[in-house]
mmCIF file of C-alpha atoms in Angstrom:
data_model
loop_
_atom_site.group_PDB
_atom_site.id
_atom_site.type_symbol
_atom_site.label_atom_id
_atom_site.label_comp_id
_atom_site.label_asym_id
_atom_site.label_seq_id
_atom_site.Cartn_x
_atom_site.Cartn_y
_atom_site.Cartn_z
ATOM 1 C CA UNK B 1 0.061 10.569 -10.216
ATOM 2 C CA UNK B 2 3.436 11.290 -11.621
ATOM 3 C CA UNK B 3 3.273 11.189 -15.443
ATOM 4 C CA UNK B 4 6.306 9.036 -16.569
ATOM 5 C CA UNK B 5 7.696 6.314 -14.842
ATOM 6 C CA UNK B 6 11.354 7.087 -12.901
ATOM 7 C CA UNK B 7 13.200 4.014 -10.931
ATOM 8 C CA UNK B 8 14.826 5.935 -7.748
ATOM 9 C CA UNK B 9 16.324 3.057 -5.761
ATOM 10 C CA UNK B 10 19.968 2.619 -6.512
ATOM 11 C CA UNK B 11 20.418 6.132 -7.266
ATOM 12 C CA UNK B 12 23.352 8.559 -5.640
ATOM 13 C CA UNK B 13 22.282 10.085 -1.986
ATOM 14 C CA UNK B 14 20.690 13.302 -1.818
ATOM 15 C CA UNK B 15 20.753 15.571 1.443
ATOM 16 C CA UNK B 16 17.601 16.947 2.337
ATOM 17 C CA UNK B 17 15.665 18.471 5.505
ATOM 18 C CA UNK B 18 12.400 17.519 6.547
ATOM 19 C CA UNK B 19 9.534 19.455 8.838
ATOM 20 C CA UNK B 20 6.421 19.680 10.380
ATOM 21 C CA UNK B 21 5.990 15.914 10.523
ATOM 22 C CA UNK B 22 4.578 16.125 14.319
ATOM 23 C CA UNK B 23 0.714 15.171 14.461
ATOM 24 C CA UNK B 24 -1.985 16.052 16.221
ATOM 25 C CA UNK B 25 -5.412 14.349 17.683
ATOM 26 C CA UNK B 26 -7.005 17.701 16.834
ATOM 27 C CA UNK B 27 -6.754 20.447 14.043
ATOM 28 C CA UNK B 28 -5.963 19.767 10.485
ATOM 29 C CA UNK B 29 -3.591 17.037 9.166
ATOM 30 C CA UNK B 30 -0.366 17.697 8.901
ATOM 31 C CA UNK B 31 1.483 19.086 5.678
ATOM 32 C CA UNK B 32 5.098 18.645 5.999
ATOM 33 C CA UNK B 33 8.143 20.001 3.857
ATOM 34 C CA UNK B 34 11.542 18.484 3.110
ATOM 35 C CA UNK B 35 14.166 20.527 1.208
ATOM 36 C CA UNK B 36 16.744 18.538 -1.238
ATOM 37 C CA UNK B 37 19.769 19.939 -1.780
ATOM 38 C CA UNK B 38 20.096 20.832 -5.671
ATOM 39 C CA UNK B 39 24.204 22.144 -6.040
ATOM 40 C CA UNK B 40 24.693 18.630 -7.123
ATOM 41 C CA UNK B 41 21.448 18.706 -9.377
ATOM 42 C CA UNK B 42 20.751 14.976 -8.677
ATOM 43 C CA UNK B 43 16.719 15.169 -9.203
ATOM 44 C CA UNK B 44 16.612 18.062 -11.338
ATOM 45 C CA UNK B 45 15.656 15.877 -14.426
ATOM 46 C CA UNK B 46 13.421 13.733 -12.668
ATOM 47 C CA UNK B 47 11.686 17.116 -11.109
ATOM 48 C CA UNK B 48 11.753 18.963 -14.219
ATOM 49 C CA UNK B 49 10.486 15.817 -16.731
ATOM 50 C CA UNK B 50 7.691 14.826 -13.705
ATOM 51 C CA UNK B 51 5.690 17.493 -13.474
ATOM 52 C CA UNK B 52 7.606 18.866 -10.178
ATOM 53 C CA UNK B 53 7.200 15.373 -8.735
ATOM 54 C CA UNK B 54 3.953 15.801 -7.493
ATOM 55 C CA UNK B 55 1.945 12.993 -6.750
ATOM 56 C CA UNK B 56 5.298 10.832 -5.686
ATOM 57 C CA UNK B 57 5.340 8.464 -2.704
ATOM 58 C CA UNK B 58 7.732 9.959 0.418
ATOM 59 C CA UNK B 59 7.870 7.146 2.982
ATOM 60 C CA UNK B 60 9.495 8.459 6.282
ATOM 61 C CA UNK B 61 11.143 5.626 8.193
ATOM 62 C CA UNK B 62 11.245 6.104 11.974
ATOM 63 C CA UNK B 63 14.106 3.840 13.596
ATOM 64 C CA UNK B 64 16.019 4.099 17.107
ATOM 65 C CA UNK B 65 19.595 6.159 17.043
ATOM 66 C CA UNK B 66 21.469 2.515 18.041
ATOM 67 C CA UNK B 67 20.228 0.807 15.015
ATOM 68 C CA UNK B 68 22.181 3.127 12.679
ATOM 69 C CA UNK B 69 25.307 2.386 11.039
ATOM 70 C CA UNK B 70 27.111 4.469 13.551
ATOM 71 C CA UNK B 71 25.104 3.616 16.455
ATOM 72 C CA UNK B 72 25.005 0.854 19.810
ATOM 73 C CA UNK B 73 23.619 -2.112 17.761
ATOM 74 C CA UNK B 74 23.709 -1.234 14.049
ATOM 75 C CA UNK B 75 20.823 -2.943 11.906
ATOM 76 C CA UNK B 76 20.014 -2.205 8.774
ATOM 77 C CA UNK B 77 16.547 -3.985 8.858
ATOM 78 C CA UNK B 78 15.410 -2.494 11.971
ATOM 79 C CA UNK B 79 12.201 -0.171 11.986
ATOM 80 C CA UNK B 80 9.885 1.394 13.982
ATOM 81 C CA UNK B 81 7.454 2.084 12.012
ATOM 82 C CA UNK B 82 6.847 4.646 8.557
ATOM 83 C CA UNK B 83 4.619 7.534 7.432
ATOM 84 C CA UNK B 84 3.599 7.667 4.168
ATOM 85 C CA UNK B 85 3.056 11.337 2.689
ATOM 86 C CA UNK B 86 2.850 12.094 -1.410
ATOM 87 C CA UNK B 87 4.321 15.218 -3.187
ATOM 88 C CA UNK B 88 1.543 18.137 -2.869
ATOM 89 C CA UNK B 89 3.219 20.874 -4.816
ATOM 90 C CA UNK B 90 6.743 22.353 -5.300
ATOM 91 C CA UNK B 91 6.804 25.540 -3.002
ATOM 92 C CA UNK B 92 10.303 27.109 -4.400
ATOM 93 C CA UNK B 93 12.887 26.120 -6.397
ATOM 94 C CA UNK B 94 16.677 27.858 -6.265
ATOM 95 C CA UNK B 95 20.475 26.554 -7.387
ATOM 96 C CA UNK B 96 20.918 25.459 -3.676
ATOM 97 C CA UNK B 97 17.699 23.955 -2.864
ATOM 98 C CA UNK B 98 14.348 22.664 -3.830
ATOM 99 C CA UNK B 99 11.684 22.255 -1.266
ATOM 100 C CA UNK B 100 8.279 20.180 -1.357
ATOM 101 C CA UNK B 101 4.859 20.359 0.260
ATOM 102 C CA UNK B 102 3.586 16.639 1.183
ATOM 103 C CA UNK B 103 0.368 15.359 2.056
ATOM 104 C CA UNK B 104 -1.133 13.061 4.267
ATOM 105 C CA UNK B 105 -3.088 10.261 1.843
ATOM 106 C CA UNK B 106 -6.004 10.926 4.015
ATOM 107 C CA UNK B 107 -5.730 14.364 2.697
ATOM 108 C CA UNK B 108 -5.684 13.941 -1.007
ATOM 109 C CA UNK B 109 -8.799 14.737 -2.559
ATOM 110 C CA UNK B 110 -11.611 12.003 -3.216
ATOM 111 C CA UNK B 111 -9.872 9.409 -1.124
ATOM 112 C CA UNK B 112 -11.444 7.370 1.943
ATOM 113 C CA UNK B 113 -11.167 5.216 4.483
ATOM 114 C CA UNK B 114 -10.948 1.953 3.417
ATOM 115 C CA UNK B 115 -10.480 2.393 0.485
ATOM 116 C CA UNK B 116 -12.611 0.098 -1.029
ATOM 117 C CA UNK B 117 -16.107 -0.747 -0.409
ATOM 118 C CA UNK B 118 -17.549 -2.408 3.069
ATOM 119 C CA UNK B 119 -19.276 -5.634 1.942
ATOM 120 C CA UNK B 120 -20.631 -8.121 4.871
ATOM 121 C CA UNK B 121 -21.059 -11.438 2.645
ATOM 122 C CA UNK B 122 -19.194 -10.927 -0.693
ATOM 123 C CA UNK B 123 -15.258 -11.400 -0.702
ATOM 124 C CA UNK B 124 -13.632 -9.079 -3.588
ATOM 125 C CA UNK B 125 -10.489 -10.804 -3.821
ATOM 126 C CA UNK B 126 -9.627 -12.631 -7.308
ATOM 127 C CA UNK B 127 -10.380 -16.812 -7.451
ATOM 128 C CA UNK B 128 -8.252 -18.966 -9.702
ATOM 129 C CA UNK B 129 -9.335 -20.481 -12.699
ATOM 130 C CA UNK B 130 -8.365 -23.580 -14.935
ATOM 131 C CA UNK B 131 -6.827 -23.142 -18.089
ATOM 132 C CA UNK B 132 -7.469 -26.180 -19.974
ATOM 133 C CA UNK B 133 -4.672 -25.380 -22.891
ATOM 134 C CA UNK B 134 -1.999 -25.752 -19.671
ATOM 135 C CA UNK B 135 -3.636 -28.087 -17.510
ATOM 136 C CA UNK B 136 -2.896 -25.803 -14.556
ATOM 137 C CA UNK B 137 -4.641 -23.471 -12.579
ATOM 138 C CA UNK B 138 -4.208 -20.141 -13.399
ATOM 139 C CA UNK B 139 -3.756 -17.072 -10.335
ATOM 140 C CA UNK B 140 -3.950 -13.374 -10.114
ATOM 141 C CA UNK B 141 -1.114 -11.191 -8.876
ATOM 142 C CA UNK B 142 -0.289 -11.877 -5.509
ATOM 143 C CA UNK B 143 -1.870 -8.897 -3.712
ATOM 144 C CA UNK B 144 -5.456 -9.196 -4.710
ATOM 145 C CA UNK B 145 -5.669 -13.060 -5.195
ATOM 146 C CA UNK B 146 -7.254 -15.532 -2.919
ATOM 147 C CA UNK B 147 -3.781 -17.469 -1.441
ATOM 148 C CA UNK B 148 -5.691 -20.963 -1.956
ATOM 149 C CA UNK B 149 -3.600 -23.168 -4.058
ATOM 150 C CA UNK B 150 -5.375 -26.770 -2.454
ATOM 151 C CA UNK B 151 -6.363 -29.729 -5.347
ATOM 152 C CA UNK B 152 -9.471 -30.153 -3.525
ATOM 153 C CA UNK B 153 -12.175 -27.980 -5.390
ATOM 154 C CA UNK B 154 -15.801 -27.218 -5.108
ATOM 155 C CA UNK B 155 -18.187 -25.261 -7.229
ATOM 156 C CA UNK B 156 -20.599 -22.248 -6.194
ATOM 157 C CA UNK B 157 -22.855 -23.950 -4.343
ATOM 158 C CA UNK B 158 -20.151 -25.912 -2.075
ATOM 159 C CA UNK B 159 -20.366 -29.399 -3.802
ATOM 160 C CA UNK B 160 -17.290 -31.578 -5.091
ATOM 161 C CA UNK B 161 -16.058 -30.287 -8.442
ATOM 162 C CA UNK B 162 -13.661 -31.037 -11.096
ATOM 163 C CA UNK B 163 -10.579 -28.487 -11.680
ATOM 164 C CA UNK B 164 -12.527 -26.961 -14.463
ATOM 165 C CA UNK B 165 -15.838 -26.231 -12.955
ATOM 166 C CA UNK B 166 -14.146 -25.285 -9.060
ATOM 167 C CA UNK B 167 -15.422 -21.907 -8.518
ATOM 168 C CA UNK B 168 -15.316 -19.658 -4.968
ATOM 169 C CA UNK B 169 -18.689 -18.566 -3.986
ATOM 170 C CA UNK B 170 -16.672 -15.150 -2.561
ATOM 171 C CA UNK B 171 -18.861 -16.355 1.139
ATOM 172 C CA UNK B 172 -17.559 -16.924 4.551
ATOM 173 C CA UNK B 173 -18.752 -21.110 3.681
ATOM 174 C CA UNK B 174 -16.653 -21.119 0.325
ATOM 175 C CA UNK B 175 -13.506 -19.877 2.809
ATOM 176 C CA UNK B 176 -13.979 -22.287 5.358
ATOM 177 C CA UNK B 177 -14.454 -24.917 2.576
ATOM 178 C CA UNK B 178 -11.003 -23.918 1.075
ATOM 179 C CA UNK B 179 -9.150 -23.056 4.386
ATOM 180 C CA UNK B 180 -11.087 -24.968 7.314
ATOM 181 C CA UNK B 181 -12.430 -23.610 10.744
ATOM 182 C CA UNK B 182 -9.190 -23.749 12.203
ATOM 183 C CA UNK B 183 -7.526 -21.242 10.585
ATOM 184 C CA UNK B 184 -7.554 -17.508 10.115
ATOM 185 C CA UNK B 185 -9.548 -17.060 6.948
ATOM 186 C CA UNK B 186 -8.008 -14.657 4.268
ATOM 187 C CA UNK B 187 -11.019 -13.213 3.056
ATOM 188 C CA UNK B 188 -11.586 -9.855 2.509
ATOM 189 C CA UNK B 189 -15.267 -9.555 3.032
ATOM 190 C CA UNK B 190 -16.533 -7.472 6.745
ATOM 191 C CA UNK B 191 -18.192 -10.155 8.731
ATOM 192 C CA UNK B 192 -18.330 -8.181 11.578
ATOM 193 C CA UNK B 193 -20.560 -5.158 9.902
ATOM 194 C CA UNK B 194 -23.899 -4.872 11.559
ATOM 195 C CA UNK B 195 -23.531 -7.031 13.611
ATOM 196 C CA UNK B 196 -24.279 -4.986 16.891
ATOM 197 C CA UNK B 197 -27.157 -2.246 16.140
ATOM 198 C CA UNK B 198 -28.029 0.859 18.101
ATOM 199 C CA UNK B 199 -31.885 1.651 18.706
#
């Protein structure tokens, strides 16, 4: 990971070149370069005080010609889809240009696929929990918390609680508790694991 912390959005436009992107069902992944243009020096600090950037998120949008601003039916929100690649390694560095090495994140070292661990019966995601000092429930950040926000609560073993005591049992009952059988149940537990076996 980068070693300081750098805000990029809002800064000025840099030109750059990118390569290699194309991918292939067989082979090794692909390791694409993109030169930035350094006359104007616009990343030179951020390069030179972050370790040559490596480690940094490169997110390649891919959008059709007419949605640009010069094109058929401009949109800026428009989007194909994106490729995420991180900084591998600064291959040269000149007055005119600096060029960088990327890398797949199924290519960085240590990582897999999910990446966190296959459970069948045991949702990971974070419950809520009363505070009693606030009167009010109290919720994780948005991305790993359990989206209930109901007044109805239950405790581990699925029986009528009070606020204080309402605890998720992390199983595929607690979710249908909270969310019903109608609808698509957040959880992140794999139900689905194991359940067709080969002899």
């Amino acid at each position: 990971m980068i070693p300081c912390s750098v805000e990029v959005r809002g800064a000025a436009p840099v030109d750059f070149k990118g390569d290699g992107w194309s991918v292939s069902s067989e082979g090794a992944l692909p390791r694409p370069t993109v030169s930035v243009d350094n006359t104007r020096m616009v990343l030179l600090d951020m390069v030179l005080s972050c370790n040559d950037l490596r480690g940094a998120k490169v997110t390649r949008w891919k959008i059709l010609s007419k949605w640009l601003d010069d094109g058929a039916e401009p949109d800026p929100e428009a989007w194909l889809n994106k490729d995420v690649f991180y900084v591998d390694q600064k291959t040269s560095h000149d007055k005119r240009v600096m060029e960088f090495e990327l890398r797949s994140p199924l290519d960085l070292a240590e990582r897999q696929l999910p990446a966190r661990q296959i459970l069948r019966d045991w949702c990971p995601r974070r419950y809520r929990y009363w505070n009693a000092a606030s009167g009010a429930f109290v919720y994780a950040h948005a991305d790993v918390a359990c989206p209930y926000s109901g007044s109805a609560c239950w405790d581990a073993d699925g029986h009528p609680a009070s606020p204080a005591d309402d605890v998720c049992a992390k199983t595929r009952a607690a979710c249908l508790l909270r969310f019903g059988r109608s609808a698509t149940l957040p959880t992140w537990a794999f139900y689905g694991v194991a359940a067709n076996r080969s002899s």
